[in-house]
Coordinates of C-alpha atoms in Angstrom, one line a residue:
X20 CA 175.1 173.1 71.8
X21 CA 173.4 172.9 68.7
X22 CA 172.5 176.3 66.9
X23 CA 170.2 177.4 64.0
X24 CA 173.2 179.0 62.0
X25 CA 173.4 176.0 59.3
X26 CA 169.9 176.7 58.4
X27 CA 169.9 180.0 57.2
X28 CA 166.5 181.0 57.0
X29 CA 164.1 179.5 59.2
X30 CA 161.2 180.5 57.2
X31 CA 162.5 179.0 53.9
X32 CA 162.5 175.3 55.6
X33 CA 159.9 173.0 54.4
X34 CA 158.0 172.6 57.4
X35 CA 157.7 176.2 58.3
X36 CA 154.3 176.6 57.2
X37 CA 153.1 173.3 59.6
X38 CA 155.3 175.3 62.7
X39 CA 153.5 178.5 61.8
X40 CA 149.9 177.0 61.9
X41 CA 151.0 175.1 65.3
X42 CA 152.0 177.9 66.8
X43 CA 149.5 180.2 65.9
X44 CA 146.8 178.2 67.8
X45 CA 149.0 178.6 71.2
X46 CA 146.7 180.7 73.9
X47 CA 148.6 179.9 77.0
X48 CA 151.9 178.8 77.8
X49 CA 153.6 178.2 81.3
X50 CA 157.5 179.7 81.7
X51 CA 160.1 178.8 83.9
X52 CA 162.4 181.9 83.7
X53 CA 164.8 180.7 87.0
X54 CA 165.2 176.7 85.9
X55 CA 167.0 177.3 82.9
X56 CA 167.5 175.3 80.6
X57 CA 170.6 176.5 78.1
X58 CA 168.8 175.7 75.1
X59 CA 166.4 178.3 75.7
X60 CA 169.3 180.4 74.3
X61 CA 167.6 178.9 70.8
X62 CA 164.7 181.1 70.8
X63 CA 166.4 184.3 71.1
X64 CA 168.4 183.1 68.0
X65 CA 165.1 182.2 66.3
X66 CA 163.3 185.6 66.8
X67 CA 166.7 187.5 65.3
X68 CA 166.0 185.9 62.1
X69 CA 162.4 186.1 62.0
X70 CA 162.9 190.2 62.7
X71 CA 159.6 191.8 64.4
X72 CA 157.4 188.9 64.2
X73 CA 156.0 186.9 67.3
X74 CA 156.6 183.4 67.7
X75 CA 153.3 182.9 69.3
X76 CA 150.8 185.7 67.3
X77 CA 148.0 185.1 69.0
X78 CA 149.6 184.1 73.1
X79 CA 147.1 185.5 75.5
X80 CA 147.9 183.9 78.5
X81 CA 151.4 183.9 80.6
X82 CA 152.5 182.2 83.9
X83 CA 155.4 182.2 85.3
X84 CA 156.7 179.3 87.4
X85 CA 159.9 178.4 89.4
X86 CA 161.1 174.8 90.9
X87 CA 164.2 175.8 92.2
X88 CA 166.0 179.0 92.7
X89 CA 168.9 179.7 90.3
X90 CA 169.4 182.8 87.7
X91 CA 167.1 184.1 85.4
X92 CA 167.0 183.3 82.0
X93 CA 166.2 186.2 80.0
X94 CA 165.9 184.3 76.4
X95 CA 162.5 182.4 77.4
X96 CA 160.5 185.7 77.7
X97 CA 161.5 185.8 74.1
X98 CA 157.8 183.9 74.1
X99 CA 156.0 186.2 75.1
X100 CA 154.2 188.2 72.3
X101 CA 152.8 191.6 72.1
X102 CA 149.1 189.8 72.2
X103 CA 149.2 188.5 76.0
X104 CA 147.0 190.3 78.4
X105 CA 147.1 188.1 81.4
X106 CA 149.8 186.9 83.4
X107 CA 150.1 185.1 86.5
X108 CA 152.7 184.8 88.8
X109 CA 152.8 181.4 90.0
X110 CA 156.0 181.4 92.3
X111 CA 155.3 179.5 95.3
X112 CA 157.8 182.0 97.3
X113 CA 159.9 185.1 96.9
X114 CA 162.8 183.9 94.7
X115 CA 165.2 186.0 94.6
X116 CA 164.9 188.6 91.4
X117 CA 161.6 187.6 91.2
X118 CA 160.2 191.1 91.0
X119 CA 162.4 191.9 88.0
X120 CA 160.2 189.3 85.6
X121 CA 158.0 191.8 85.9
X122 CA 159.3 194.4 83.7
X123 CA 160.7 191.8 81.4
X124 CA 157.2 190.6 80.5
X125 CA 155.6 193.9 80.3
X126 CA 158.1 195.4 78.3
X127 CA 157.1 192.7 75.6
X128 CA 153.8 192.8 76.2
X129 CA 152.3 196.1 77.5
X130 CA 148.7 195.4 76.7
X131 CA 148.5 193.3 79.7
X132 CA 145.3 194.0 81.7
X133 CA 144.9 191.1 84.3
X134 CA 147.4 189.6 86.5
X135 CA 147.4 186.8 89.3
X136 CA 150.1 187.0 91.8
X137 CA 150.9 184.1 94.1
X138 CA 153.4 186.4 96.0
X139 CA 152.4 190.0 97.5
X140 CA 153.0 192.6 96.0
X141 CA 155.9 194.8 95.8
X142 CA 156.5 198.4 96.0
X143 CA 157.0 200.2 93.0
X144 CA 155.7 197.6 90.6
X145 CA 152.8 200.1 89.6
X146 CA 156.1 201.5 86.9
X147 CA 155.1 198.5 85.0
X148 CA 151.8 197.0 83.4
X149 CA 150.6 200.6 82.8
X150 CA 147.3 199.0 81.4
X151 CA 146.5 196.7 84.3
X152 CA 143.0 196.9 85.0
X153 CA 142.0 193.2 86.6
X154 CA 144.4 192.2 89.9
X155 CA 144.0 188.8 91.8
X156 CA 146.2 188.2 94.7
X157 CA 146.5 185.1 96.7
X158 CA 148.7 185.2 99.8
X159 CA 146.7 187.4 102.8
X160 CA 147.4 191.4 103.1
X161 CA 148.4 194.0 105.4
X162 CA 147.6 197.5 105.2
X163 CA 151.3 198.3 103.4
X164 CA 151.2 195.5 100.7
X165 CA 147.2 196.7 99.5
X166 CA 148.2 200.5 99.3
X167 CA 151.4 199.1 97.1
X168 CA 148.2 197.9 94.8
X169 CA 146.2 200.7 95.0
X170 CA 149.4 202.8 93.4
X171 CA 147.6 201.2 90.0
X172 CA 145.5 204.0 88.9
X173 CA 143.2 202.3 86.4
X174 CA 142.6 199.3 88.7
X175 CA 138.8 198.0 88.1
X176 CA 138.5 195.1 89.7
X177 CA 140.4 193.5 92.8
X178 CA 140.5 190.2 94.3
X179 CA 142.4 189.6 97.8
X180 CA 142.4 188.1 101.0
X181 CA 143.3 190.0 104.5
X182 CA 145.8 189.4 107.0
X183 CA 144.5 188.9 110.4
X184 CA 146.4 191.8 111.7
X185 CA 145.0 193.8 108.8
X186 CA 145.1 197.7 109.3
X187 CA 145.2 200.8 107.1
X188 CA 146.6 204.5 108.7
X189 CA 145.1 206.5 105.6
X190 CA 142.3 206.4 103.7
X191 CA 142.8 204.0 100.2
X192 CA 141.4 205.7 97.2
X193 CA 140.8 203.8 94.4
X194 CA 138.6 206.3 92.2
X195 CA 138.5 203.5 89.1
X196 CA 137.5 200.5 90.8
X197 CA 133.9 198.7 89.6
X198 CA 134.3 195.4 91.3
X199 CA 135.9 194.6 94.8
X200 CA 135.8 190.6 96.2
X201 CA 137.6 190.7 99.8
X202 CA 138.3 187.7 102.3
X203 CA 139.2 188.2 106.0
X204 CA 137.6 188.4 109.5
X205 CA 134.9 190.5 110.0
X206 CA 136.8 193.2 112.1
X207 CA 139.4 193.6 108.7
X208 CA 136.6 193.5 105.9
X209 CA 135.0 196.4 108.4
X210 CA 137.9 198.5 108.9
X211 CA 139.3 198.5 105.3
X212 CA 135.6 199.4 104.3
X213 CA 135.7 201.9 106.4
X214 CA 139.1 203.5 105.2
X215 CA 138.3 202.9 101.3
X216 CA 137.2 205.6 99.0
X217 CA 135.7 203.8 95.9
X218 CA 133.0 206.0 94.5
X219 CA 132.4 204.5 91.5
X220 CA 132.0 200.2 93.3
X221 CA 129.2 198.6 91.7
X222 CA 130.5 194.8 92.4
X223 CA 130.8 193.9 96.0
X224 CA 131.8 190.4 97.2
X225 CA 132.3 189.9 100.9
X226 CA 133.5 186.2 102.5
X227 CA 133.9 186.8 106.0
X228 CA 135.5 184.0 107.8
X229 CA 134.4 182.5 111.1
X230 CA 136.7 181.8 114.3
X231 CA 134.3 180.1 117.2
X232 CA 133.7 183.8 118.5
X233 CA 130.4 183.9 120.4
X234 CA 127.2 184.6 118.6
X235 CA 126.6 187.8 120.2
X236 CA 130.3 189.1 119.3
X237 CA 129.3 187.4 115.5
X238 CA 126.3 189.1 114.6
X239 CA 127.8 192.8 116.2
X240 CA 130.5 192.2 113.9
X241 CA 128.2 191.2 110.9
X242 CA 126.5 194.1 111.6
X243 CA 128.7 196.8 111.8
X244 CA 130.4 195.3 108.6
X245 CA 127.1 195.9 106.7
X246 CA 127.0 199.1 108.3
X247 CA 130.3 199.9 106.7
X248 CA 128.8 198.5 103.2
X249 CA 126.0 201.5 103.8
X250 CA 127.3 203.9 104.5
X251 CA 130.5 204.1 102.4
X252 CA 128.2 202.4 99.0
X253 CA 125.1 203.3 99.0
X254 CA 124.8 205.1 95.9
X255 CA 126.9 202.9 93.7
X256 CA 126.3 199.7 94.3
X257 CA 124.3 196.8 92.2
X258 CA 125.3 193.7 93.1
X259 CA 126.4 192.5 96.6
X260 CA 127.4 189.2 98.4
X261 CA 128.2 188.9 101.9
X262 CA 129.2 184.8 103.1
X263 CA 130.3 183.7 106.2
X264 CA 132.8 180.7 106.0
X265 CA 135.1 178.3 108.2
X266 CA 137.9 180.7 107.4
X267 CA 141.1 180.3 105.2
X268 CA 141.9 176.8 103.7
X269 CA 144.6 175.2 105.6
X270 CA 148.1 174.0 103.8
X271 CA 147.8 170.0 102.3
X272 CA 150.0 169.1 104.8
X273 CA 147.9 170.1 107.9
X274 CA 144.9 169.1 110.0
X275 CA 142.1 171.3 109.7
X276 CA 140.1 172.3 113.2
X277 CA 136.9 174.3 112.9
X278 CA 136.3 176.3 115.2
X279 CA 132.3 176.2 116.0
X280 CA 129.7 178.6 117.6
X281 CA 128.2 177.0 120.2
X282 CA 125.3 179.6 121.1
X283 CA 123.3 181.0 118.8
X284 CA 121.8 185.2 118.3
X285 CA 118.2 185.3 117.8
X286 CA 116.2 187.5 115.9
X287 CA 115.0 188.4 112.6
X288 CA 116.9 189.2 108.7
X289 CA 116.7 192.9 109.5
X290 CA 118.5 192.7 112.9
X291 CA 121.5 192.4 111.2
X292 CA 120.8 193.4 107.6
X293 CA 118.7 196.8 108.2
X294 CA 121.3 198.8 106.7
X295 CA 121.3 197.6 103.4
X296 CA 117.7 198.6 102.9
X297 CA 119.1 201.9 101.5
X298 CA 121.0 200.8 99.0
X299 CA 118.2 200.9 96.5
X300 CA 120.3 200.2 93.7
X301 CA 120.9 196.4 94.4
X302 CA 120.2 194.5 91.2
X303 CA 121.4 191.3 92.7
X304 CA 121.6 190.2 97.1
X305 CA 123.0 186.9 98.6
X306 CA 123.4 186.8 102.1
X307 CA 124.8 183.3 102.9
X308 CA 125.5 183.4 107.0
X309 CA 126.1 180.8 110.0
X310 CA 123.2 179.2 111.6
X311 CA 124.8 180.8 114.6
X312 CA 122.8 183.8 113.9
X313 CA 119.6 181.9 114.4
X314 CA 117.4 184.4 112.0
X315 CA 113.7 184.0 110.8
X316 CA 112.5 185.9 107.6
X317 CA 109.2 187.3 109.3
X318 CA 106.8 188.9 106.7
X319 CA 107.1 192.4 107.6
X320 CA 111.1 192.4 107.1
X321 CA 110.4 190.2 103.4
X322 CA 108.5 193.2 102.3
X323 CA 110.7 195.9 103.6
X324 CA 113.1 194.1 101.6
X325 CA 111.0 194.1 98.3
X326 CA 109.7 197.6 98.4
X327 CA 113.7 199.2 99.3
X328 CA 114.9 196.9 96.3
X329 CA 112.4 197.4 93.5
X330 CA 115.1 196.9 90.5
X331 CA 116.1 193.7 92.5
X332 CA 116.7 191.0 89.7
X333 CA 118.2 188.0 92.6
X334 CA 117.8 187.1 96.0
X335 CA 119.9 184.3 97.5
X336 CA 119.0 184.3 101.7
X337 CA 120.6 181.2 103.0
X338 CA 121.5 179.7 106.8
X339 CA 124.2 177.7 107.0
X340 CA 125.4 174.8 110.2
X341 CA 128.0 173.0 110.9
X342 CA 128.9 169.9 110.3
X343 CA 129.3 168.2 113.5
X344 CA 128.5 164.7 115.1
X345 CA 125.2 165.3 117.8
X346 CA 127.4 165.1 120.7
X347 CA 129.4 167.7 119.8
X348 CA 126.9 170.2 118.3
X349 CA 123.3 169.2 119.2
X350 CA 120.9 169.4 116.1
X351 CA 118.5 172.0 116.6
X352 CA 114.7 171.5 115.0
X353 CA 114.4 172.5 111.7
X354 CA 111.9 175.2 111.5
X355 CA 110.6 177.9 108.0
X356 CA 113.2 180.8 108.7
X357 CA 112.0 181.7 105.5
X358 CA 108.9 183.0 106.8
X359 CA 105.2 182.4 105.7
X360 CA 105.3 181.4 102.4
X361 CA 102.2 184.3 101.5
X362 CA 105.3 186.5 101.5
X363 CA 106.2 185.9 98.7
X364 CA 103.7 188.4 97.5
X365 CA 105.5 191.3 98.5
X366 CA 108.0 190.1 95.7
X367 CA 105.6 189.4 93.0
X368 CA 104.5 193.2 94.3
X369 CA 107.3 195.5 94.5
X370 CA 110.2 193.5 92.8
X371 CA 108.8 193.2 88.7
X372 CA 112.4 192.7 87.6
X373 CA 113.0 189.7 89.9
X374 CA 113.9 186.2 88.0
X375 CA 115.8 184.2 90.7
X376 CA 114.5 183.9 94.0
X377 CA 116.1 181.4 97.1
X378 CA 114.8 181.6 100.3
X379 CA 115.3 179.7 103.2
X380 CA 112.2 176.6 104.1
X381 CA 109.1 178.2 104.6
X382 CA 106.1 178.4 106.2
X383 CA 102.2 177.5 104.4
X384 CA 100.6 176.7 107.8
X385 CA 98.2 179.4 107.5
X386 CA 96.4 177.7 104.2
X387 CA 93.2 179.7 105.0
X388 CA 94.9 183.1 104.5
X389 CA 97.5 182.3 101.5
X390 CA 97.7 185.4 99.2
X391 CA 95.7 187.0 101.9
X392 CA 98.4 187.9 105.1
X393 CA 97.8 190.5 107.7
X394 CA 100.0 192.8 105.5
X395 CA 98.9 192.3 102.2
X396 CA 96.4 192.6 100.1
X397 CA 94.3 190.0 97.9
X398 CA 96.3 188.3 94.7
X399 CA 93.8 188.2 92.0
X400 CA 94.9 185.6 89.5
X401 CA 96.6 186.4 86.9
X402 CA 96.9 190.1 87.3
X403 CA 100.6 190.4 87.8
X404 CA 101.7 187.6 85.6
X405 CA 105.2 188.0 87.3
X406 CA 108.2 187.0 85.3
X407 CA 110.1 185.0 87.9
X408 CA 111.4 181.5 86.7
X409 CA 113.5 180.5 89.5
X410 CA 112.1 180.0 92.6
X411 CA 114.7 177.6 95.1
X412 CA 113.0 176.8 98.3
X413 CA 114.3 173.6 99.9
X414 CA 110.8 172.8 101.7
X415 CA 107.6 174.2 102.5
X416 CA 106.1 173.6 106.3
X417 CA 102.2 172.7 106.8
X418 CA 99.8 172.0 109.0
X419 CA 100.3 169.1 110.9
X420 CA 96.9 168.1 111.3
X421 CA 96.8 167.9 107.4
X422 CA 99.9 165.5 107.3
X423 CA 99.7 162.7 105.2
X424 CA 103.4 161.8 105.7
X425 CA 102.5 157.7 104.9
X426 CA 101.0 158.3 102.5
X427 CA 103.2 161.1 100.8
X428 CA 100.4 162.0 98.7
X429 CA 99.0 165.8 98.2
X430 CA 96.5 167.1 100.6
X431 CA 94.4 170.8 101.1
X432 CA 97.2 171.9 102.4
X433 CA 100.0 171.2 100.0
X434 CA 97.5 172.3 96.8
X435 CA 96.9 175.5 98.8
X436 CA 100.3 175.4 98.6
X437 CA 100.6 174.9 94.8
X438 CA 97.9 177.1 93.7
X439 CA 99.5 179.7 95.9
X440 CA 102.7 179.8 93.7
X441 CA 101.1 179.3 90.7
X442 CA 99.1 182.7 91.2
X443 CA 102.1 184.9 92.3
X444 CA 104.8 183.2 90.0
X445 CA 103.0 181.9 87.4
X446 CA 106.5 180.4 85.2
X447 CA 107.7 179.2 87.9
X448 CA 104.5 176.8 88.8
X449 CA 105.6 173.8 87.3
X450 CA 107.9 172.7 89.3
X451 CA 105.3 172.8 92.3
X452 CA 103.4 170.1 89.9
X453 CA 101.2 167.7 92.2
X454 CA 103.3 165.0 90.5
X455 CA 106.4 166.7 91.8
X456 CA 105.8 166.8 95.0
X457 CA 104.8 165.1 98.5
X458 CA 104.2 165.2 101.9
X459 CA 106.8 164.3 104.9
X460 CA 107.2 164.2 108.6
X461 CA 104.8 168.1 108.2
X462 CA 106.9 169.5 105.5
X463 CA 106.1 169.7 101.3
X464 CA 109.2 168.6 99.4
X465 CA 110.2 167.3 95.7
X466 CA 108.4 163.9 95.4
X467 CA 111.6 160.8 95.0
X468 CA 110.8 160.2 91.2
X469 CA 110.2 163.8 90.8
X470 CA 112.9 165.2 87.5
X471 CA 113.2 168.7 86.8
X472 CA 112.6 169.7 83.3
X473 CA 113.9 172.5 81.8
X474 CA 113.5 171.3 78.3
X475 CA 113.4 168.6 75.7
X476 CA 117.3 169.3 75.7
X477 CA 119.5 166.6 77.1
X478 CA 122.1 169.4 77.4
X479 CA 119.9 171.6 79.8
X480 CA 122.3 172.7 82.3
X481 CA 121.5 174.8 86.3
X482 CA 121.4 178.0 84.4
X483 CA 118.6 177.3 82.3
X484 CA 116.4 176.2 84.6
X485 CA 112.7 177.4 84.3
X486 CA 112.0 176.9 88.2
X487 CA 113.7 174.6 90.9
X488 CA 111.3 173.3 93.9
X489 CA 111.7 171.4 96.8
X490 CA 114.4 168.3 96.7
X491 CA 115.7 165.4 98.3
X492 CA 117.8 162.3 97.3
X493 CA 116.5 159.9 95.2
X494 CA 117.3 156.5 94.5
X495 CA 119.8 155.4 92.4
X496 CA 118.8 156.0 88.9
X497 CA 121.9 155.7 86.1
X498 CA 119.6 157.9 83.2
X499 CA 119.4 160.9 86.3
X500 CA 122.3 163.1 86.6
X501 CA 122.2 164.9 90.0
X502 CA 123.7 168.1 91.0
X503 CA 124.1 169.3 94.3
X504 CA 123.6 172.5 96.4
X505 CA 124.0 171.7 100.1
X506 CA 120.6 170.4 101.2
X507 CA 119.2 170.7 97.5
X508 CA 119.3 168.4 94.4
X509 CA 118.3 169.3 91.0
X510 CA 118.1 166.3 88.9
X511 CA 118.1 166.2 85.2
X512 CA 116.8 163.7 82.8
X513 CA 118.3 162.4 79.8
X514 CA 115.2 161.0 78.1

């Protein structure tokens, strides 16, 4: 095996400076500490001569892989420099001596604050990483494997997934954490809600997974987990998510069954979301659930909503269904669940801090009483001057007997429509533009050769849109770039 011993010092060699500049422009790098090879005996001959400086100065970024099983090779963490702060474990399995690249890389690097495992974790492996504020784990958890996490004092944020035999005995404290994202069945995000002490949790992500339980059993279980968000985080909490899903993604390898809902629980937003009207903190709300829970958005729960969340800066309300052929899953009639669209009011009202609003279609049948509901008062134009610029509503329902759907032009209705937004949220009016928009089959959508604006910049992209309306497909157009969010397209142009 070849050596560095002829050439003295490595720093005198003519190309040092070129190696230097190379490898000072390294960020991440990807280690195999079990495959070897031999040579890697080279670097730790390398860093004897170059004394206390880092190969890689400015490394921020480890991960450690295996392909096979054999021994470790201590001479590659000879890589790692005192500048990493993430580090991922990448193993596919438990290889044997896994658990002791641990220490090895935090011994060289102890200002490591973020680490990815692909393998759970391990008892004891709190002695290491003393820094570690940021853990992301990928395999599912019980009850033993989280507590080994919460050993880490100054965790602050935590990303897992639960077992579905999840349990804990004893409460978990984690007095440091500030953000918390969780995956599991309802009954486990409930129960380790429940048995979590986190006083100081202002980030909450929930994705609760769905298993073809019947509706009735889905909402109680949606329910008491929001219940559990209440009453445990009510004080601390600004920003929460709560999504249903199909559940945990199946290996490459397999076939994938969904299990779907086949009845549905009917009632309204508050039904299963009551609770959360005292956490008045909220700065930012998504609730993203199954059509299963077959839920309308009446007016009276909208402005419960607005006036228990008055700092509220983003509301994302959104049904989901399943994707299934008619005779397996019957389409049902697409109706507002978003509630009357004079509603909206109670936003423009209570919520001055709001900027991004997406709500589910609505309803502008009543034309004669827009900005003038049962429970609300008169708009006067251009008193509030509101400054929401994103308002996402995929359509808007009218009154049939003002349908021009062959035509597709604007009629009263869809300009009481317009004018409607254009008082409450005056910057985002422009994207209810006559010219934007038409009438189909009863319901106000994005006209086909309608393009959303944001700017003369070419390089606009979804977070600098002023407004998003209504949208549906349009034809092929090779200057329109088109992004996609489930039913709704925002397109772009590049003139």
């Amino acid at each position: 095996m070849k050596t560095l011993s002829h050439l003295g010092d490595p720093s005198a060699h003519p190309r040092w400076k070129d190696f230097e500049a190379y490898a000072s422009r390294v960020r991440a790098i990807a280690l195999f500490p079990f495959d070897g090879p031999k040579w890697c005996e080279l670097w730790q001959e390398l860093v004897s001569r170059l004394g206390p400086r880092p190969l890689l100065p400015n490394l921020q970024s480890v991960s450690l892989n295996a392909i096979s099983p054999h021994e470790l090779t201590a001479s590659a963490f000879l890589l790692v420099s005192p500048s990493v702060t993430t580090l991922h474990f990448a193993f596919k399995h438990d290889i044997l001596g896994v658990h002791a690249a641990l220490p090895r890389v935090s011994d060289r690097a102890p200002a490591i604050d973020t680490l990815r495992l692909s393998v759970v974790p391990w008892e004891g492996m709190n002695a290491h990483c003393p820094r570690l504020r940021h853990i992301s784990v990928l395999p599912p958890l019980d009850g033993r494997r989280l507590e080994y996490l919460a050993q880490f004092s100054g965790l602050r944020s935590l990303s897992i997934s639960l077992s579905d035999a999840f349990a804990l005995t004893d409460q978990l404290a984690l007095p440091s954490l500030n953000a918390l994202h969780v995956k599991g069945k309802w009954p486990c995000l409930t129960g380790m809600l429940t048995a979590t002490h986190a006083p100081n949790l202002s980030v909450l992500a929930l994705e609760a997974w769905e298993a073809g339980t019947p509706a009735q059993q889905v909402a109680k279980h949606a329910t008491d987990c929001i219940r559990a968000i209440s009453a445990k985080h009510s004080e601390s909490l600004t920003s929460l998510t709560v999504q249903a899903s199909y559940g945990r993604a199946p290996s490459p390898s397999s076939v994938r069954s969904v299990h779907m809902v086949p009845d549905a629980f009917e009632g309204s937003i508050l039904d299963i979301a009551r609770p959360l009207l005292a956490l008045h903190g909220l700065r930012t709300l998504a609730l993203v659930l199954p059509d299963c829970l077959d839920l309308d958005c009446p007016s009276g729960d909208l402005r419960a909503m607005a006036e228990a969340w008055r700092g509220l800066e983003e509301l994302h309300v959104e049904f989901w269904g399943y994707f299934a052929p008619p005779w397996i899953k019957p389409p049902r009639e697409e109706r507002p669940r978003g509630g009357p669209l004079e509603a909206l009011g109670h936003f423009a009202r209570h919520c001055p801090r709001l900027r991004k609003l997406h709500l589910p279609p609505m309803d502008a049948t009543r034309t004669s009483t827009l900005g003038m509901g049962d429970d609300l008062e008169p708009l006067e134009s251009g008193r509030l001057g509101h400054g929401l610029d994103r308002l996402i509503v995929s359509k808007v329902k009218i009154s049939q007997q003002d349908d021009d759907s062959e035509s597709g032009k604007i009629n009263s209705s869809s300009e009481s429509v317009v004018e409607f937004v254009g008082r409450v949220f005056p910057k985002a009016a422009w994207a209810f533009r006559e010219d934007r928009i038409a009438v189909v089959d009863g319901w106000v959508v994005a006209h086909e050769n309608a393009t959303c604006l944001a700017s003369a910049n070419v390089n606009s992209s979804v977070s600098s849109i002023s407004s998003v309306t209504m949208c549906q497909r349009s034809p092929e157009n090779p200057e329109v770039t088109e992004v996609i969010e489930k039913h709704l397209i925002v397109r772009f142009s590049r003139q």
